[in-house]
Coordinates of C-alpha atoms in Angstrom, one line a residue:
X1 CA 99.2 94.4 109.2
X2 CA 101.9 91.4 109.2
X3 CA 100.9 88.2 107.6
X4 CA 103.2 85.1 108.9
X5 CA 104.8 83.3 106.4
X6 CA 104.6 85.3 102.9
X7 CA 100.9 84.7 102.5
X8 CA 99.7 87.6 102.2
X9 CA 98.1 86.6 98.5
X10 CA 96.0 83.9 100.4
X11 CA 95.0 86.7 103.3
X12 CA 93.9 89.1 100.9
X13 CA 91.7 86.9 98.5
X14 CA 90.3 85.5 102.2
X15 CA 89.6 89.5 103.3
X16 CA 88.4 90.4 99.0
X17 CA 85.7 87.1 99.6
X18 CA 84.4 88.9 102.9
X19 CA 84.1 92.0 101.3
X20 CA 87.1 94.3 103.9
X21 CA 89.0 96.4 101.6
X22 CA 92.6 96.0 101.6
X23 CA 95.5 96.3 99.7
X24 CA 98.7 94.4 98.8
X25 CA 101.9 96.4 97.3
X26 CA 102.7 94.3 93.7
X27 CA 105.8 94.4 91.5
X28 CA 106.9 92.7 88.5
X29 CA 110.2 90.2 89.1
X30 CA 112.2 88.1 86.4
X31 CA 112.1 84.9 87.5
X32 CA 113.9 81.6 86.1
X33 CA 112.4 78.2 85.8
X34 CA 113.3 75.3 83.9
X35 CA 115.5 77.9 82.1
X36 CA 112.8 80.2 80.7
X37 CA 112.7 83.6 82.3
X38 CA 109.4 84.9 83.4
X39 CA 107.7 87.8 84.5
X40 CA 106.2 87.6 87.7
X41 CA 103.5 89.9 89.2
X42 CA 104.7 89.1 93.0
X43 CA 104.4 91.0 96.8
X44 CA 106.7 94.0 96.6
X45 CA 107.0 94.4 100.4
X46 CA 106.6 90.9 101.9
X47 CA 104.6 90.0 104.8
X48 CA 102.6 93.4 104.7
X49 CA 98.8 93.9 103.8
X50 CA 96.9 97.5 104.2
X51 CA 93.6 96.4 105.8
X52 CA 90.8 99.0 106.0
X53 CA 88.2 97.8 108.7
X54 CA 87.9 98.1 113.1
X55 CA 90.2 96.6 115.2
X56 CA 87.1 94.3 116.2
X57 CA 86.1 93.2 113.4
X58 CA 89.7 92.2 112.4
X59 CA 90.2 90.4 116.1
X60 CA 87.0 88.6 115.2
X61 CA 87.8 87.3 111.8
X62 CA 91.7 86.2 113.1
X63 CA 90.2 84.2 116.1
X64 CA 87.4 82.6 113.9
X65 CA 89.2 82.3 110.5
X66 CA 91.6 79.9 110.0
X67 CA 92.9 81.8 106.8
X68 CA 93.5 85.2 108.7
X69 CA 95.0 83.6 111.6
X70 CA 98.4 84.4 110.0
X71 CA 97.2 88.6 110.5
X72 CA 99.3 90.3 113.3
X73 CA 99.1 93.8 114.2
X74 CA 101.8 96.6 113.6
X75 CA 102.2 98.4 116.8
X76 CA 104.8 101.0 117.8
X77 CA 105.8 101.7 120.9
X78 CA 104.4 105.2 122.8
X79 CA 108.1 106.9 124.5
X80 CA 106.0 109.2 127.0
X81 CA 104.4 105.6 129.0
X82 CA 105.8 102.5 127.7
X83 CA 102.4 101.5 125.9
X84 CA 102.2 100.3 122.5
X85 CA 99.6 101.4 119.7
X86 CA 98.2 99.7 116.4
X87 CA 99.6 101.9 114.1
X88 CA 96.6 103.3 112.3
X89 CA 97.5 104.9 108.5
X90 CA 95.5 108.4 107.4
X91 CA 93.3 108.0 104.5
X92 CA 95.5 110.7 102.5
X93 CA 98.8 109.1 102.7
X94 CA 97.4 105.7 102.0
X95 CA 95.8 106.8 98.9
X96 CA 99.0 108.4 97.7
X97 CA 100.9 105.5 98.9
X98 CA 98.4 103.1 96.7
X99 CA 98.2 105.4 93.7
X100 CA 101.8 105.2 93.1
X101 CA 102.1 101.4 94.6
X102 CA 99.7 101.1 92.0
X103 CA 101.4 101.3 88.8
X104 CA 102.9 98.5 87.2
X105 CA 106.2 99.6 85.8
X106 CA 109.8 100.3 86.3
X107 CA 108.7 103.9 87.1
X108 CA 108.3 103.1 90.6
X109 CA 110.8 101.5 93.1
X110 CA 110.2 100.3 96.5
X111 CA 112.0 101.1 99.9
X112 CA 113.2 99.8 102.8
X113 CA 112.4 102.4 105.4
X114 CA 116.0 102.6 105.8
X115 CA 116.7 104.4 103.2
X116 CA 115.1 107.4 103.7
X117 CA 113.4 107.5 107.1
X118 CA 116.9 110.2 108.9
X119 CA 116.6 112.3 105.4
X120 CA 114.7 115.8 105.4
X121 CA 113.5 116.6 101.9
X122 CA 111.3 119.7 100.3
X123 CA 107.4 118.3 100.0
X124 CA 105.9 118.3 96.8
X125 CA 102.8 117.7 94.6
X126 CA 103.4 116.0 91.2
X127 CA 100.6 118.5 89.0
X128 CA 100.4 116.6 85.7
X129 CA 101.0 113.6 84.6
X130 CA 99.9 109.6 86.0
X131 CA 101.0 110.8 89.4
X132 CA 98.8 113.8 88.7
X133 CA 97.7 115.0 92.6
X134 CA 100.0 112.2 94.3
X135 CA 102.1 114.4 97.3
X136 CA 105.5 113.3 98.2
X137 CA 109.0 114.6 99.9
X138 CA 112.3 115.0 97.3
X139 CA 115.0 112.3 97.8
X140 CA 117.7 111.7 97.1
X141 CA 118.4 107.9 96.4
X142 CA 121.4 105.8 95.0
X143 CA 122.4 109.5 93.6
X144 CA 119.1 110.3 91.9
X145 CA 116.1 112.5 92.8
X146 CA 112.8 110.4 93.4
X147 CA 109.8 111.5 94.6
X148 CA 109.1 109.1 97.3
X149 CA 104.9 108.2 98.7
X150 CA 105.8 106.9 102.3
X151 CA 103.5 105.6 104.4
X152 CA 105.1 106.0 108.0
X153 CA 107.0 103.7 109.4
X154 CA 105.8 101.2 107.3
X155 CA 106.8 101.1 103.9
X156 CA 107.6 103.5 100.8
X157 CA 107.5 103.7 97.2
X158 CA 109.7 106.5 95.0
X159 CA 108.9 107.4 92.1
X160 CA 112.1 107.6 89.7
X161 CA 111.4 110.2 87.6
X162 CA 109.7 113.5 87.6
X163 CA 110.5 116.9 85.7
X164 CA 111.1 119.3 88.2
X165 CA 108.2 121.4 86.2
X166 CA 105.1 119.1 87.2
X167 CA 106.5 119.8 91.1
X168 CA 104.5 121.8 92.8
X169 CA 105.9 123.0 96.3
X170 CA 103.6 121.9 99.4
X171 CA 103.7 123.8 102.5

């Protein structure tokens, strides 16, 4: 889902007190203040929250919460009738998705679905390792192989380095 206004951190401690599982992309950033440099455990992907619950239950809590009011729906739009959908993400891609998302440090990078959304790579399964399990597509980014966890449409993370040997071809 959107949240308005880059607070997604208040939306998901709202949606954590009401017990709905959900989950908010994080990243470390160097930020400067008062000339001291600081890491920063901030949003990676702004305005975005993965919220696992019905669509009537969410309509609910946004007309009766004031602290999810800011929660919009994604919706793409259908090509055969001009309708549009709440995109809805499988269970499989969002745990890959999270499991990478997951890991604080520089071994992950996240994308604008720009970036890779008109490029055809070879599926994989990372065998060993943290990423042990995770499936993917091969990459290539800024001139570099990743291993990149999308979740369609939506957002991605790549994963900046894996020896070809814990690949695993998925068919």
């Amino acid at each position: 889902m959107r949240v308005t206004y880059n607070r997604e951190l208040t939306v998901k401690k709202e949606l954590d007190a009401l017990g709905i599982e959900n989950f908010v992309p994080m990243h470390y950033e160097l930020r400067e203040k008062d000339g001291a440099r600081k890491r920063v455990l901030v949003p990676a992907i702004h305005n975005l929250i993965f919220v696992r619950s019905t669509q009537d239950t969410l309509t609910e809590l946004k007309n009766t919460r004031r602290e999810l009011a800011p929660l919009r729906y994604i919706v793409r739009r259908m090509l055969e009738d001009d309708r549009t959908e709440i995109i809805v993400v499988p269970d499989r891609q969002m745990e890959n998705f999270m499991r990478v998302a997951s890991v604080e440090t520089d071994d992950v990078m996240f994308l604008d679905c720009t970036d890779y959304i008109c490029r055809v790579g070879k599926r994989v399964r990372i065998v060993e390792g943290p990423f042990a399990g995770v499936e993917g597509v091969i990459k290539r980014i800024k001139n570099n192989k990743h291993v990149v966890v999308q979740v369609e449409g939506l957002a991605a993370v790549g994963i900046t380095f894996v020896p070809s040997s814990l690949l695993q071809a998925v068919d």
